Coordinates of C-alpha atoms in Angstrom, one line a residue:
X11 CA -46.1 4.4 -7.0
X12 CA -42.8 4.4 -8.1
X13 CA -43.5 6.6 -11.2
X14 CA -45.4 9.1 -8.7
X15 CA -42.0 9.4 -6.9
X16 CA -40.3 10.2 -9.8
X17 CA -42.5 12.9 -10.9
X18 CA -42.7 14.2 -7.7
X19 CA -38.9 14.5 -7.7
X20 CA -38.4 15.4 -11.2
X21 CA -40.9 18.5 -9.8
X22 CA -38.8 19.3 -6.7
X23 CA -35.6 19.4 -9.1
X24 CA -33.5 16.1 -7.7
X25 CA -33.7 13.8 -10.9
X26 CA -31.9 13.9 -13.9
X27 CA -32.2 11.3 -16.9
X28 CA -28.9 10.3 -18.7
X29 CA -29.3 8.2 -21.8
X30 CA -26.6 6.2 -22.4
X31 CA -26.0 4.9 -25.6
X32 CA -23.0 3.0 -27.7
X33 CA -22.5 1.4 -30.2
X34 CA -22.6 -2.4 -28.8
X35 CA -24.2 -3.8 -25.7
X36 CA -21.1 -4.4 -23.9
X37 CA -20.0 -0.8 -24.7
X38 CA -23.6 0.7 -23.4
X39 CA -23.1 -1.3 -20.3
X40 CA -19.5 -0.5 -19.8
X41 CA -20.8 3.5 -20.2
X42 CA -23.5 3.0 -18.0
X43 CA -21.4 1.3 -15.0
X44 CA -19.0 4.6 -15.4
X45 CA -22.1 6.7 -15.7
X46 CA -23.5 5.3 -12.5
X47 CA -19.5 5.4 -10.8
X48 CA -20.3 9.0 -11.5
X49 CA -23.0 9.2 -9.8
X50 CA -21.7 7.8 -6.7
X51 CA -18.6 9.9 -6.3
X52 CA -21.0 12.9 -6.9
X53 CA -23.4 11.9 -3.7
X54 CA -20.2 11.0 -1.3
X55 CA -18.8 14.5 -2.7
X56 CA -22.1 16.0 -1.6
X57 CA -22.2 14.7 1.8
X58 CA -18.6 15.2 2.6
X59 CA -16.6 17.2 0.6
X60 CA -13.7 16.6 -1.5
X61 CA -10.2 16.2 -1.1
X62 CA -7.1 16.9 -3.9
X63 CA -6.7 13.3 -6.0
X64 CA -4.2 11.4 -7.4
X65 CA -3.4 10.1 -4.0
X66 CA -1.9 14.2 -2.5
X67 CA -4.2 13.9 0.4
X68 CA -3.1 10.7 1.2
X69 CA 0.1 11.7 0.5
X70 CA -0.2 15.2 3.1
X71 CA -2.0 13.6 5.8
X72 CA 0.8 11.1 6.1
X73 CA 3.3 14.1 6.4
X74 CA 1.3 15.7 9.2
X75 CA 1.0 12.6 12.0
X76 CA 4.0 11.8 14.5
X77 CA 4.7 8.2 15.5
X78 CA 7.1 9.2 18.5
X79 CA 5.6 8.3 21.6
X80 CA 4.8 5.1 20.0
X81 CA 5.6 1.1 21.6
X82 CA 7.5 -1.2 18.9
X83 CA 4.1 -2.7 18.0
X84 CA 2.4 0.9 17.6
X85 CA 5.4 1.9 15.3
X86 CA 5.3 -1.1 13.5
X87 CA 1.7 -0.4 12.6
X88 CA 2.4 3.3 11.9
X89 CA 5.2 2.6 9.5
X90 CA 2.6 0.3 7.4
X91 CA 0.0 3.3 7.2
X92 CA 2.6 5.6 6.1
X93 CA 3.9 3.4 2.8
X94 CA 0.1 2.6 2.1
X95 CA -0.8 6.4 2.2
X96 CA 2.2 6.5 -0.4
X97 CA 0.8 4.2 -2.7
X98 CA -1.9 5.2 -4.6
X99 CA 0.4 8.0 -6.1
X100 CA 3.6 6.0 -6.6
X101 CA 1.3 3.5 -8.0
X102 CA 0.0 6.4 -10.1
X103 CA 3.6 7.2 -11.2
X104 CA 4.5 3.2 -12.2
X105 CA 1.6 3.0 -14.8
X106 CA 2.7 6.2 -16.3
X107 CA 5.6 4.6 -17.0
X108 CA 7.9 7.1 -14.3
X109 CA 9.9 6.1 -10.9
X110 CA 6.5 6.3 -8.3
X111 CA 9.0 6.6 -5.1
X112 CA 10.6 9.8 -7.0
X113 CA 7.4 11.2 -8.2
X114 CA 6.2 10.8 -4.5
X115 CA 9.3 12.2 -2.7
X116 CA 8.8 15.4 -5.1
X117 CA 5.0 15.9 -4.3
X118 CA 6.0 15.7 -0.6
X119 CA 8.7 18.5 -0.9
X120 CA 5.4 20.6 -2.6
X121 CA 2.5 22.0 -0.2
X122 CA -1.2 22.0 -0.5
X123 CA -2.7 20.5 -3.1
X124 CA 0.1 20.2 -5.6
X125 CA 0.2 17.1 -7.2
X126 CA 1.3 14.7 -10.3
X127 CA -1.4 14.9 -12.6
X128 CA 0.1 11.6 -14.8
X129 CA -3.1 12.9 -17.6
X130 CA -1.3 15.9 -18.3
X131 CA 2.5 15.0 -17.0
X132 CA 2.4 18.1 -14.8
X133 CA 2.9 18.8 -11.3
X134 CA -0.4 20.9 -10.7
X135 CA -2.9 22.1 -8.3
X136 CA -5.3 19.1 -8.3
X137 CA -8.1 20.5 -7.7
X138 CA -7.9 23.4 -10.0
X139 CA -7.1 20.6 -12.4
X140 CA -10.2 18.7 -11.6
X141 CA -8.2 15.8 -10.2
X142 CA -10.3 15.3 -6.9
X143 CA -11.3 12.4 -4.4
X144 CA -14.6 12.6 -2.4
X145 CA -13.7 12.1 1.0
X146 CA -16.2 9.8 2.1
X147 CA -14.4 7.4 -0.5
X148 CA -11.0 8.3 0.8
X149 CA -12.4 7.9 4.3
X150 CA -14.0 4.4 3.7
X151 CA -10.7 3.1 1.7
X152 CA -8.5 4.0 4.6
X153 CA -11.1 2.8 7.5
X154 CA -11.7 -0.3 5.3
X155 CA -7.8 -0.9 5.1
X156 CA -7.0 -0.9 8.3
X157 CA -10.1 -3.3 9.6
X158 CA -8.6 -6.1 7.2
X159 CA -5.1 -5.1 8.4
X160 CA -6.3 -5.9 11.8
X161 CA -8.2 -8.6 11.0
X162 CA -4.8 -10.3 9.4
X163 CA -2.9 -9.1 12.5
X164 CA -5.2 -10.8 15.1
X165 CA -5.5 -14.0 13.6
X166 CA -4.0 -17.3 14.0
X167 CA -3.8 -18.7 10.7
X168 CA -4.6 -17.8 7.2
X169 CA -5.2 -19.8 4.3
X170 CA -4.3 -18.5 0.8
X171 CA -4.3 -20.0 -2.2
X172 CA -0.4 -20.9 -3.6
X173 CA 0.3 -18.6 -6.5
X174 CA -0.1 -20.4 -10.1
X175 CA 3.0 -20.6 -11.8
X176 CA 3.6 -20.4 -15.8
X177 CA 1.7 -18.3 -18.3
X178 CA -0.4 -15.2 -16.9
X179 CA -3.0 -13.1 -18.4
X180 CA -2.4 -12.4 -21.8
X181 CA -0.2 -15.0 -22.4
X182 CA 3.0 -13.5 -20.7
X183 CA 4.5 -15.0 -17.7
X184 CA 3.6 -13.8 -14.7
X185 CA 7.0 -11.9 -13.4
X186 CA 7.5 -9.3 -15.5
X187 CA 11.0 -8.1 -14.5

């Protein structure tokens, strides 16, 4: 059955086959994870469209809401959305090695979707560039966010586990600066 499903779809012209191949098995399996990552961002891009990456749309949509009639608990709320929609580009900008909140404050001052494209160190029209988002992922990120923001916000208590002092990852201690 399943191989009469795949010929009939190989027939109607929806199936491709990608051989991935490497050079060790954890290589091959790290390809085909990205291959299949691919894959993903290419259906959500299909059923929704895309949006400018490297975290301009974000960055825009931010720029374009008003939190004046707002209560003190509303603004409170609205202040949070606006820094996270600034953080996936300053974040970005840090593992570049640049200044993220300078990068971000010159993106803002640019229009449309003119962004930091940290591959070629170039402000740039993302999408001309190829740097793009699907929107469905944007979308879901943002949605997602906010559900476990609430969550946080509503609850009594929260338990967390107490930060491990002394050596991190790679042997270097975890505060860096």
């Amino acid at each position: 059955k399943e191989k009469l499903k795949e010929r009939l779809a190989k027939l109607s012209g929806g199936v491709a086959v990608i051989h991935v191949g490497a050079p060790s098995e954890v290589e091959m399996k790290e390809k085909k994870a990205r291959v299949e990552d691919a894959l993903h961002a290419t259906r959500a891009a299909v059923e929704e469209g895309i949006l400018p990456g490297g975290g301009v749309a974000l960055l825009r949509s931010s720029t374009k809401v008003s939190g004046k009639k707002l209560n003190h608990d509303e603004k409170v709320g609205y202040e949070i959305i606006l820094r996270a929609c600034r953080a996936p580009l300053t974040q970005i900008a840090n593992n570049a090695g640049l200044d993220g909140s300078v990068i971000c404050e010159k993106v803002a001052e640019q229009e449309g979707n003119i962004g930091y494209n940290a591959a070629t160190e170039k402000y740039e029209d993302m999408v001309k560039a190829g740097v793009i988002d699907p929107v469905k992922v944007t979308r879901t990120a943002l949605q997602n966010a906010a559900s476990v923001a609430t969550l946080l916000l509503t609850s009594d208590a929260l338990i967390a586990e107490a930060p491990k002092s002394g050596k991190g990852s790679g042997g270097h201690d975890d505060d860096l600066y």
